[in-house]
Amino acid sequence: MTHSSDEPRGELELVQRLRERLRPPPRVAGPAAPAVAFGDDMASVSARHPGLLWTVDMLMDGVDFVSREHGWEAVGRKAMAVNLSDCAAMGVQPVAALCAVAIDERLSLRDAETLVVAAHEMGLRYGCPIVGGDTNSWKSPTVVSISIAAETPAGQRPVGRGGAQAGDRIWVSGPLGGSILGRHLRFEPLVELGLTLAREIVPHAMIDISDGLALDLWRVLDASGVGACLDAGALETAIHEDARRLEQRDGRPALEHALHDGEDFELVVAVRADTDAGLLRSLGLIPIGEIVAEGGLQLRGTDGRTSPVPIRGWEHFR
Amino acid sequence: MTHSSDEPRGELELVQRLRERLRPPPRVAGPAAPAVAFGDDMASVSARHPGLLWTVDMLMDGVDFVSREHGWEAVGRKAMAVNLSDCAAMGVQPVAALCAVAIDERLSLRDAETLVVAAHEMGLRYGCPIVGGDTNSWKSPTVVSISIAAETPAGQRPVGRGGAQAGDRIWVSGPLGGSILGRHLRFEPLVELGLTLAREIVPHAMIDISDGLALDLWRVLDASGVGACLDAGALETAIHEDARRLEQRDGRPALEHALHDGEDFELVVAVRADTDAGLLRSLGLIPIGEIVAEGGLQLRGTDGRTSPVPIRGWEHFR
């Protein structure tokens, strides 16, 4: 692939350019506009339905799943779960989904049915049935795209990415890294936890880790106009045993897996410094650092010295 | 592909099986349920937002478009237009869209940007900006999936497929057949006409022709539990010049192209027999037959004899 000088490079730059070119029209940007910025985990449907959000995720065979290994039930389950995780990240209640598929024509229609029904059943467990869709077949690997709609609970606001403030504490909902060993297929989306956090804690910012802690936290920093300093000692307690197992295999430090592996689907929140730490701990959250005024994403080592964390993780078009 | 005895055959059967297995939960099926049946052009989002509908369409390179021939602007335009046509078919006002893409990684990111921006600009012309999405790349042909949300105008109801009654007259919004010669890329979705028909005529049933008059009208008959008799003489006036040009090339009668070619994106309506024909004609509609109690889809020839119309058209998984 060749690049001309003004061609976007990588998914982050493409999304940035689209954000600029897809300006919301005045009626959406007006005073009735809801508190969700373009490019967040979910978007507002319409100013007439301010509490209603929606989002879409597309999964491709050979990229997000390997159908021969994982089977169609796991694929359908994951296709729904990644969307439910976006709802968790906004602190909203999923209510309905649409499912579009392009099925490799070499597959049986039973496989297509298994995929869609598995997605539907996963959704139903969280109050989110599939209510419509589009079924197609073609000569290429299978693609599944699920759109999901969610309601903001009465009296609450969706929790976006853009509200983190210097001095906030950063917490993560569970240990990270090594999800490729299987958790990326089996994870339970943290819908209930997201709703609880939005109601009880009212975080300044929240995101789910789909592309890795470093990259997803960077998205929060970028949207909020702040920096962050993670604490290596604290992060040690937030390393998943899968990350340590992966270190045994590939020699890459478990801490790096925790920072950069994608598809943990844990929640990262930025909360006021005076938030009840006991309550956060009782919800299973682990403190990992703090929001600072600037300086990007830094890691403070156990020796007290800070160093920049490279912003990498899963990014398309790289 | 091998079929076991209880395996669904073809897209119609798959959709029928999914309709049975994806039963809406009681809260949606309850008294607050809106007037849209599962499997219609659009679905209700939630009982809390009865006038809000949504739908999704997925387009694949090499199936729904040929990117090398058509270019990415035409692809983006079409991806949005087919969704807008679904809104037209329900008589509702599109308000926002989500766009998910999996781009062939051999393409430039500029192409991806062109596609999404073209879809956005097409949507904006009908009041329907892209408000979010998901961008991906992979080693296979490009897939684009657009979800669209639409509002039912105050005091009106969405026009579904299931309300046609024996004695209704069938009208079509324009001449049919041969769209493959170029109209399938350049068509203007009939959003305004759909809204006008819903408001002024209140059709018993309406659908847009995406897979061919015969197949899409059959969907109306199937959902309504009725039959239809088309008038060959009347249909002669509803044959597009492209269908006649195609007859010159492939020798297949232009009438067959009008009956079975996909992607006309005209509207077909079933209206009460006493509907003001002058009003319908002033809107450009052409009468083509009537709804009857039973007997599937029949064609009455100019000799007065009727014969069954084969239900075929574009169907995936065939």
XYZ file of C-alpha atoms in Angstrom:
636
model
C 0.000 0.000 0.000
C 1.364 3.396 -0.924
C 0.634 6.547 1.014
C 0.399 10.011 -0.409
C 1.288 12.784 1.942
C -2.212 13.575 3.150
C -3.486 10.036 3.321
C -4.619 8.824 6.718
C -2.301 6.232 8.254
C -3.796 3.679 10.547
C -7.241 3.356 12.021
C -6.740 6.097 14.623
C -5.992 8.661 11.948
C -8.866 7.454 9.750
C -11.281 7.793 12.659
C -9.914 11.265 13.419
C -10.418 12.349 9.829
C -13.923 10.911 9.715
C -14.734 12.698 12.969
C -13.813 15.982 11.295
C -15.619 15.281 8.042
C -18.766 13.774 9.567
C -19.700 16.869 11.519
C -23.039 16.459 13.229
C -25.677 18.760 11.757
C -26.772 21.766 13.837
C -29.987 20.179 15.097
C -27.955 17.435 16.784
C -25.226 19.771 17.981
C -27.779 22.224 19.400
C -28.827 22.740 23.001
C -30.812 19.487 23.035
C -27.701 17.523 22.118
C -27.046 14.635 24.465
C -23.795 14.202 26.350
C -22.115 11.776 23.989
C -19.278 12.937 21.776
C -18.693 11.576 18.268
C -16.299 8.651 18.463
C -17.315 7.445 21.913
C -18.230 3.801 22.597
C -21.812 4.578 21.613
C -23.617 7.408 19.838
C -26.925 9.165 20.443
C -29.650 8.094 18.031
C -31.572 11.348 17.927
C -32.115 14.486 19.967
C -35.751 13.380 20.294
C -34.602 10.319 22.242
C -31.829 11.753 24.403
C -31.334 8.677 26.583
C -31.161 6.234 23.700
C -27.693 5.231 22.446
C -26.536 2.812 19.777
C -23.330 1.321 18.444
C -22.102 -1.247 15.933
C -19.249 -3.754 15.882
C -18.170 -5.828 12.911
C -16.288 -9.112 13.379
C -14.474 -10.941 10.588
C -13.478 -14.594 10.338
C -9.691 -14.908 10.582
C -9.355 -11.544 12.350
C -11.683 -11.440 15.353
C -12.384 -15.160 15.455
C -11.307 -18.347 13.700
C -14.503 -20.195 12.923
C -12.853 -23.566 12.271
C -11.358 -23.518 15.749
C -13.981 -21.679 17.724
C -17.271 -22.882 16.250
C -20.263 -20.789 15.294
C -21.866 -20.700 18.708
C -18.791 -19.017 20.191
C -18.680 -16.617 17.245
C -22.294 -15.551 17.692
C -21.795 -15.213 21.415
C -18.731 -13.008 20.971
C -20.335 -10.849 18.273
C -23.081 -9.936 20.730
C -20.804 -9.717 23.778
C -18.464 -7.097 22.304
C -21.480 -4.852 21.722
C -22.829 -5.484 25.208
C -19.389 -4.483 26.490
C -19.791 -1.109 24.750
C -23.052 -0.657 26.670
C -21.206 -1.547 29.885
C -18.600 1.091 29.071
C -21.311 3.781 28.828
C -23.212 2.603 31.907
C -26.397 2.006 29.902
C -28.929 -0.827 29.595
C -28.934 -2.721 26.259
C -32.468 -3.197 24.894
C -32.341 -4.547 21.325
C -29.975 -5.583 18.551
C -29.834 -5.977 14.783
C -27.629 -8.674 13.254
C -26.241 -8.537 9.697
C -24.213 -11.465 8.378
C -22.352 -12.328 5.199
C -21.816 -16.063 5.454
C -19.123 -17.931 3.559
C -21.245 -19.868 1.065
C -19.256 -23.044 1.672
C -20.825 -23.203 5.102
C -24.101 -24.836 5.927
C -27.119 -22.685 6.640
C -27.263 -24.488 9.960
C -24.031 -22.697 10.840
C -25.618 -19.345 10.018
C -28.609 -20.220 12.178
C -26.339 -21.344 15.031
C -24.422 -18.059 14.877
C -27.492 -15.811 14.920
C -29.340 -17.806 17.577
C -26.235 -17.860 19.824
C -25.948 -14.081 19.493
C -29.655 -13.719 20.286
C -29.427 -15.931 23.370
C -26.370 -14.063 24.623
C -28.263 -10.813 24.147
C -31.406 -12.092 25.873
C -29.408 -12.789 29.038
C -28.787 -9.044 29.195
C -32.278 -7.971 28.128
C -31.245 -7.445 24.518
C -32.984 -9.622 21.888
C -32.134 -9.522 18.184
C -35.167 -7.828 16.609
C -34.127 -7.792 12.956
C -31.243 -8.121 10.557
C -29.911 -8.956 7.135
C -28.721 -12.364 5.928
C -26.343 -12.760 2.998
C -23.957 -15.338 1.561
C -20.808 -14.883 -0.483
C -17.560 -16.563 -1.537
C -15.373 -14.966 1.161
C -14.890 -15.459 4.898
C -17.833 -14.816 7.180
C -18.538 -11.316 8.514
C -20.995 -10.546 11.278
C -22.049 -7.037 12.240
C -24.249 -6.419 15.266
C -25.839 -3.077 16.085
C -27.155 -2.550 19.561
C -29.417 0.044 21.173
C -29.355 0.906 24.864
C -31.282 3.076 27.305
C -29.732 5.442 29.804
C -31.376 4.761 33.193
C -33.746 7.541 34.321
C -31.970 10.408 36.022
C -28.532 9.279 34.835
C -26.229 10.231 32.007
C -24.154 7.999 29.761
C -20.526 7.874 30.920
C -18.335 9.041 28.063
C -14.591 9.055 27.507
C -14.095 12.770 27.597
C -14.599 13.750 31.248
C -11.408 12.613 32.980
C -9.770 15.365 35.095
C -6.304 15.786 36.540
C -6.259 14.266 40.000
C -8.798 11.531 39.170
C -7.867 8.015 40.191
C -7.809 5.261 37.556
C -9.307 1.881 38.408
C -9.739 -1.262 36.348
C -12.464 -3.852 36.833
C -10.244 -6.950 36.737
C -6.877 -8.447 35.856
C -5.541 -7.899 32.354
C -3.554 -9.587 29.608
C -3.409 -12.897 27.783
C -7.087 -12.973 26.753
C -5.998 -14.680 23.524
C -5.662 -17.892 25.557
C -9.470 -18.085 25.502
C -11.056 -15.297 27.526
C -11.572 -13.201 24.400
C -14.277 -15.709 23.435
C -15.733 -16.547 26.826
C -15.813 -13.184 28.583
C -18.985 -11.967 30.226
C -19.760 -8.354 29.316
C -19.809 -6.189 32.440
C -23.230 -4.663 31.818
C -24.362 -4.837 35.447
C -21.074 -3.437 36.726
C -21.210 -0.578 34.224
C -24.749 0.296 35.321
C -23.738 0.112 38.989
C -20.682 2.305 38.477
C -22.717 4.879 36.531
C -25.348 4.958 39.295
C -23.242 4.687 42.471
C -19.904 6.261 41.504
C -20.732 8.521 38.526
C -17.241 8.147 36.997
C -15.759 11.089 35.108
C -14.865 8.722 32.241
C -15.226 5.045 31.430
C -14.176 2.749 28.575
C -13.995 -0.994 27.978
C -10.668 -2.541 27.042
C -11.105 -3.886 23.541
C -7.763 -2.907 22.017
C -5.509 -2.989 25.088
C -5.244 -0.930 28.282
C -2.661 1.467 26.853
C -4.546 2.231 23.627
C -7.999 2.428 25.213
C -6.780 4.548 28.139
C -5.041 6.767 25.588
C -8.451 7.256 23.942
C -9.777 8.539 27.284
C -6.790 10.872 27.669
C -7.131 12.120 24.118
C -10.868 12.785 24.476
C -10.402 14.411 27.900
C -7.319 16.490 27.111
C -5.307 15.084 30.015
C -2.443 12.669 30.735
C -2.128 9.677 33.035
C 0.471 8.032 35.173
C 0.104 4.316 35.809
C 1.778 2.727 38.822
C 3.833 -0.348 37.951
C 3.522 -1.713 41.477
C -0.256 -1.391 41.398
C -0.407 -2.829 37.901
C 1.373 -5.954 39.193
C -1.819 -6.757 41.086
C -3.853 -6.249 37.881
C -1.964 -8.775 35.758
C -4.043 -11.787 34.760
C -2.605 -15.272 35.234
C -3.104 -15.739 31.476
C -0.598 -12.896 30.918
C 1.925 -14.756 33.100
C 1.292 -17.990 31.240
C 1.799 -16.148 27.975
C 5.093 -14.728 29.299
C 6.271 -18.325 29.844
C 5.532 -19.039 26.205
C 6.674 -15.938 24.364
C 9.137 -14.354 26.793
C 7.345 -11.009 26.648
C 6.895 -9.604 30.171
C 3.446 -10.193 31.646
C 3.219 -6.460 32.387
C 3.466 -5.763 28.664
C 0.667 -8.212 27.972
C -1.439 -6.447 30.607
C -0.728 -3.080 28.987
C -1.101 -3.974 25.342
C -3.126 -7.153 24.799
C -6.578 -6.546 23.363
C -9.977 -8.003 24.183
C -9.844 -8.041 27.960
C -13.271 -6.342 27.969
C -12.662 -5.071 31.482
C -13.769 -1.540 32.334
C -11.350 1.307 33.047
C -12.741 4.266 34.985
C -11.467 7.669 36.004
C -13.098 8.727 39.284
C -12.736 11.661 41.665
C -9.878 11.211 44.119
C -12.299 11.283 47.051
C -14.426 8.427 45.733
C -15.063 5.729 48.347
C -12.212 3.277 47.653
C -13.895 0.643 49.801
C -16.939 0.687 47.549
C -14.778 0.384 44.434
C -12.832 -2.523 45.965
C -16.090 -4.212 46.969
C -17.084 -4.096 43.288
C -13.820 -5.865 42.408
C -12.007 -2.826 41.040
C -8.229 -2.416 41.276
C -6.493 1.004 41.448
C -3.771 1.359 38.807
C -2.825 5.053 38.619
C -4.030 8.591 38.298
C -5.000 11.211 35.763
C -2.495 14.065 35.442
C -2.673 17.364 33.594
C -0.537 16.374 30.631
C 2.342 14.262 29.369
C 0.482 11.453 27.626
C 0.550 8.023 29.207
C 3.402 7.402 31.651
C 4.366 4.431 33.793
C 5.920 5.023 37.220
C 8.274 2.135 37.964
C 8.842 0.620 41.381
C 12.006 2.757 41.492
C 9.840 5.898 41.274
C 11.031 6.877 37.801
C 8.472 7.463 35.067
C 8.740 6.494 31.424
C 6.333 6.899 28.519
C 4.135 3.944 27.601
C 4.071 3.306 23.858
C 0.536 3.690 22.517
C 0.044 0.467 20.711
C -2.481 -2.284 20.750
C -4.806 -3.689 18.174
C -5.280 -1.181 15.413
C -6.676 -1.851 11.955
C -5.026 -0.514 8.785
C -1.520 -1.052 10.234
C -22.741 -27.912 0.343
C -24.677 -30.845 1.764
C -28.081 -30.495 3.324
C -29.425 -32.659 6.091
C -33.171 -33.127 6.129
C -33.967 -30.332 8.579
C -31.458 -27.831 7.304
C -32.832 -24.553 6.014
C -32.550 -24.139 2.257
C -32.164 -20.674 0.890
C -32.398 -17.301 2.531
C -36.210 -17.295 2.721
C -36.206 -20.482 4.774
C -33.352 -19.274 6.969
C -35.218 -16.042 7.707
C -38.392 -18.024 8.460
C -36.495 -20.262 10.899
C -34.843 -17.286 12.572
C -38.229 -15.591 12.878
C -39.475 -18.619 14.822
C -36.387 -18.973 16.990
C -35.895 -15.266 17.717
C -39.255 -14.818 19.377
C -39.644 -11.343 20.771
C -39.757 -11.364 24.574
C -43.117 -10.700 26.278
C -42.390 -7.036 27.078
C -42.026 -6.305 23.364
C -44.950 -8.491 22.324
C -47.221 -6.945 24.973
C -49.937 -4.334 24.529
C -47.369 -1.539 24.096
C -45.865 -3.340 21.113
C -45.651 -1.192 18.021
C -47.183 -2.178 14.716
C -44.106 -3.664 13.107
C -43.841 -7.433 12.709
C -40.520 -9.294 12.891
C -39.043 -9.580 9.428
C -40.485 -6.339 8.042
C -38.304 -3.737 6.312
C -37.524 -2.177 9.679
C -37.928 -3.196 13.315
C -39.013 -1.333 16.433
C -36.108 -0.407 18.690
C -37.946 -0.537 21.983
C -41.460 -0.329 23.380
C -40.333 2.839 25.177
C -39.788 4.508 21.786
C -42.789 3.249 19.787
C -42.263 5.504 16.784
C -38.570 4.759 16.405
C -37.590 2.078 13.892
C -34.232 0.755 12.728
C -32.805 -1.585 10.120
C -29.476 -2.798 8.770
C -28.190 -3.715 5.306
C -24.843 -5.304 4.534
C -23.236 -4.893 1.085
C -20.310 -6.981 -0.132
C -17.799 -6.242 -2.873
C -18.388 -8.567 -5.818
C -22.004 -9.218 -4.820
C -23.814 -5.910 -4.307
C -21.216 -3.774 -6.035
C -17.955 -4.167 -7.955
C -15.600 -1.624 -6.460
C -13.098 -1.692 -9.331
C -15.828 -0.719 -11.769
C -18.047 1.457 -9.623
C -15.621 3.375 -7.434
C -15.885 3.978 -3.707
C -18.097 7.029 -3.898
C -20.819 5.063 -5.683
C -20.403 2.234 -3.172
C -20.848 4.526 -0.184
C -23.793 6.214 -1.820
C -25.507 2.889 -2.510
C -24.812 1.491 0.956
C -26.718 4.421 2.442
C -29.395 4.539 -0.265
C -30.552 0.942 0.205
C -31.168 1.711 3.880
C -32.976 4.953 3.066
C -35.151 2.907 0.712
C -36.164 0.712 3.657
C -37.281 3.882 5.457
C -39.259 4.870 2.360
C -40.942 1.463 2.382
C -42.157 2.014 5.955
C -43.190 5.648 5.377
C -40.836 6.927 8.082
C -38.252 9.706 8.337
C -34.587 8.584 8.561
C -32.707 10.414 11.338
C -29.280 8.818 11.885
C -27.003 6.014 10.726
C -24.094 3.895 11.910
C -21.529 2.650 9.391
C -19.370 -0.439 9.921
C -16.759 -1.356 7.313
C -14.231 -4.113 6.779
C -11.933 -2.742 4.094
C -9.754 -4.884 1.866
C -6.311 -4.058 3.233
C -4.879 -3.683 -0.267
C -6.948 -0.534 -0.627
C -5.853 2.894 0.406
C -7.318 4.457 3.488
C -8.397 7.291 1.222
C -10.801 4.797 -0.365
C -12.244 3.967 3.039
C -12.665 7.643 3.766
C -14.299 8.242 0.368
C -16.762 5.417 0.989
C -17.832 6.593 4.451
C -18.020 10.272 3.524
C -20.091 9.474 0.405
C -22.503 7.457 2.539
C -22.688 10.313 5.047
C -23.381 12.915 2.354
C -26.065 10.736 0.801
C -27.648 10.362 4.231
C -27.464 14.082 5.010
C -29.530 14.849 1.912
C -32.344 12.909 3.592
C -31.739 14.219 7.120
C -29.732 11.179 8.141
C -26.074 11.781 9.150
C -23.670 8.995 10.094
C -23.219 9.429 13.856
C -20.847 6.555 14.620
C -19.397 3.320 13.338
C -16.644 0.747 13.295
C -13.656 0.704 10.936
C -11.706 -2.467 10.202
C -9.328 -3.841 7.589
C -8.716 -7.410 6.453
C -7.363 -9.522 3.600
C -10.739 -10.145 1.926
C -13.127 -8.078 -0.201
C -14.683 -5.000 1.343
C -17.902 -5.241 3.345
C -19.975 -2.267 4.431
C -22.891 -2.492 6.823
C -25.079 0.521 7.521
C -27.682 0.650 10.262
C -30.279 3.360 10.104
C -32.823 4.737 12.565
C -36.038 6.486 11.548
C -38.926 8.292 13.209
C -42.577 7.682 12.498
C -44.223 11.079 11.913
C -46.528 12.151 14.752
C -50.002 10.704 14.467
C -48.978 8.138 11.867
C -48.013 4.487 11.952
C -45.246 2.724 10.062
C -46.576 0.954 6.970
C -45.748 -2.743 7.244
C -45.993 -5.637 4.825
C -48.706 -7.522 6.613
C -51.859 -5.473 6.087
C -52.845 -6.164 2.471
C -56.507 -7.230 2.083
C -58.427 -8.949 -0.693
C -59.828 -6.298 -2.993
C -56.907 -3.876 -2.471
C -55.375 -2.401 -5.581
C -51.623 -2.799 -6.192
C -49.649 0.191 -7.445
C -45.958 0.630 -8.157
C -44.054 3.909 -7.945
C -42.249 3.666 -11.275
C -41.157 1.462 -14.162
C -39.294 -1.745 -13.384
C -36.520 -4.001 -14.687
C -32.989 -3.731 -15.987
C -31.586 -1.756 -13.035
C -28.321 -3.669 -13.500
C -27.605 -1.322 -16.421
C -26.783 1.331 -13.828
C -29.859 2.418 -11.892
C -28.996 0.045 -9.037
C -26.121 2.419 -8.230
C -27.696 5.759 -9.052
C -31.241 5.411 -7.729
C -32.711 8.040 -5.449
C -34.408 6.474 -2.416
C -38.094 7.406 -2.366
C -38.127 8.736 1.189
C -40.399 11.706 0.426
C -42.815 9.599 -1.581
C -42.978 6.993 1.186
C -43.763 9.689 3.755
C -46.390 11.226 1.466
C -48.069 7.877 0.790
C -48.113 7.031 4.503
C -49.673 10.406 5.312
C -52.085 10.911 2.403
C -53.041 7.389 1.349
C -52.358 5.250 4.450
C -51.626 2.121 2.375
C -52.570 -1.267 3.798
C -49.076 -2.534 2.935
C -45.894 -1.164 1.362
C -42.481 -2.587 0.436
C -39.514 -1.448 -1.643
C -38.345 -3.609 -4.526
C -34.878 -4.780 -3.603
C -35.034 -8.398 -4.786
C -37.527 -8.112 -7.639
C -41.252 -7.317 -7.908
C -42.329 -10.965 -7.760
C -40.252 -11.881 -4.700
C -40.926 -8.664 -2.783
C -44.644 -8.710 -3.570
C -44.683 -12.355 -2.469
C -43.278 -11.167 0.862
C -46.293 -8.854 1.209
C -48.675 -11.675 0.306
C -46.966 -14.079 2.701
C -47.062 -11.575 5.578
C -50.670 -10.597 4.835
C -52.073 -14.071 4.200
C -53.497 -13.149 0.797
C -52.828 -13.665 -2.913
C -52.448 -11.255 -5.806
C -53.268 -11.067 -9.466
C -51.085 -8.851 -11.633
C -52.420 -7.560 -14.941
C -50.040 -8.158 -17.862
C -51.524 -5.282 -19.835
C -51.050 -2.878 -16.945
C -47.559 -4.211 -16.278
C -46.627 -3.328 -19.876
C -46.866 0.333 -18.842
C -44.623 -0.371 -15.838
C -41.696 -1.818 -17.802
C -38.559 0.319 -17.685
C -36.748 1.108 -20.926
C -33.698 -0.561 -19.343
C -35.671 -3.825 -19.241
C -36.375 -3.492 -22.955
C -32.725 -2.748 -23.664
C -31.773 -5.803 -21.643
C -34.254 -7.901 -23.669
C -32.364 -6.854 -26.791
C -29.170 -8.163 -25.254
C -30.198 -11.364 -23.506
C -33.425 -12.310 -25.286
C -35.333 -12.608 -22.008
C -38.688 -10.827 -22.291
C -38.739 -7.338 -20.798
C -41.785 -8.357 -18.731
C -39.676 -11.010 -17.024
C -37.025 -8.428 -16.204
C -39.748 -6.200 -14.738
C -41.050 -9.078 -12.634
C -37.793 -10.572 -11.431
C -34.886 -8.135 -11.646
C -33.690 -6.851 -8.284
C -32.687 -3.409 -7.067
C -35.364 -1.266 -8.686
C -35.946 0.352 -5.283
C -39.397 1.431 -6.376
C -42.249 1.182 -3.867
C -45.116 -1.287 -4.187
C -48.290 -0.482 -2.253
C -51.573 -2.217 -1.581
C -54.334 0.364 -1.118
C -58.097 0.257 -0.602
C -60.021 -0.089 -3.869
C -61.741 3.249 -3.267
C -58.452 5.164 -2.922
C -58.332 8.300 -5.090
C -56.652 6.995 -8.256
C -56.055 10.537 -9.483
C -53.994 11.286 -6.398
C -51.952 8.119 -6.861
C -51.347 8.923 -10.540
C -50.360 12.476 -9.642
C -47.678 10.956 -7.396
C -46.407 8.961 -10.380
C -47.817 5.609 -9.340
C -48.892 2.971 -11.853
C -51.665 0.413 -11.161
C -50.524 -3.166 -11.814
C -53.084 -5.506 -10.256
C -55.097 -6.384 -7.201
C -54.933 -8.337 -3.991
C -57.093 -11.475 -3.951
C -58.030 -13.851 -1.160
C -55.622 -16.639 -2.051
C -53.770 -18.426 -4.824
C -50.289 -16.968 -4.438
C -49.054 -14.614 -7.143
C -50.835 -14.876 -10.491
C -50.470 -13.007 -13.772
C -53.562 -12.330 -15.879
C -52.542 -12.285 -19.535
C -54.008 -10.009 -22.176
C -56.110 -13.039 -23.204
C -57.745 -13.044 -19.774
C -56.142 -16.312 -18.648
C -54.167 -16.388 -15.398
C -50.974 -18.296 -14.715
C -48.791 -18.508 -11.597
C -45.733 -16.255 -11.418
C -42.648 -18.129 -10.238
C -41.360 -16.632 -6.980
C -37.799 -15.968 -7.780
C -35.480 -13.034 -7.606
C -32.301 -12.346 -5.775
C -32.014 -14.709 -2.861
C -28.868 -15.470 -0.882
C -27.845 -19.043 -0.008
C -29.078 -20.381 -3.369
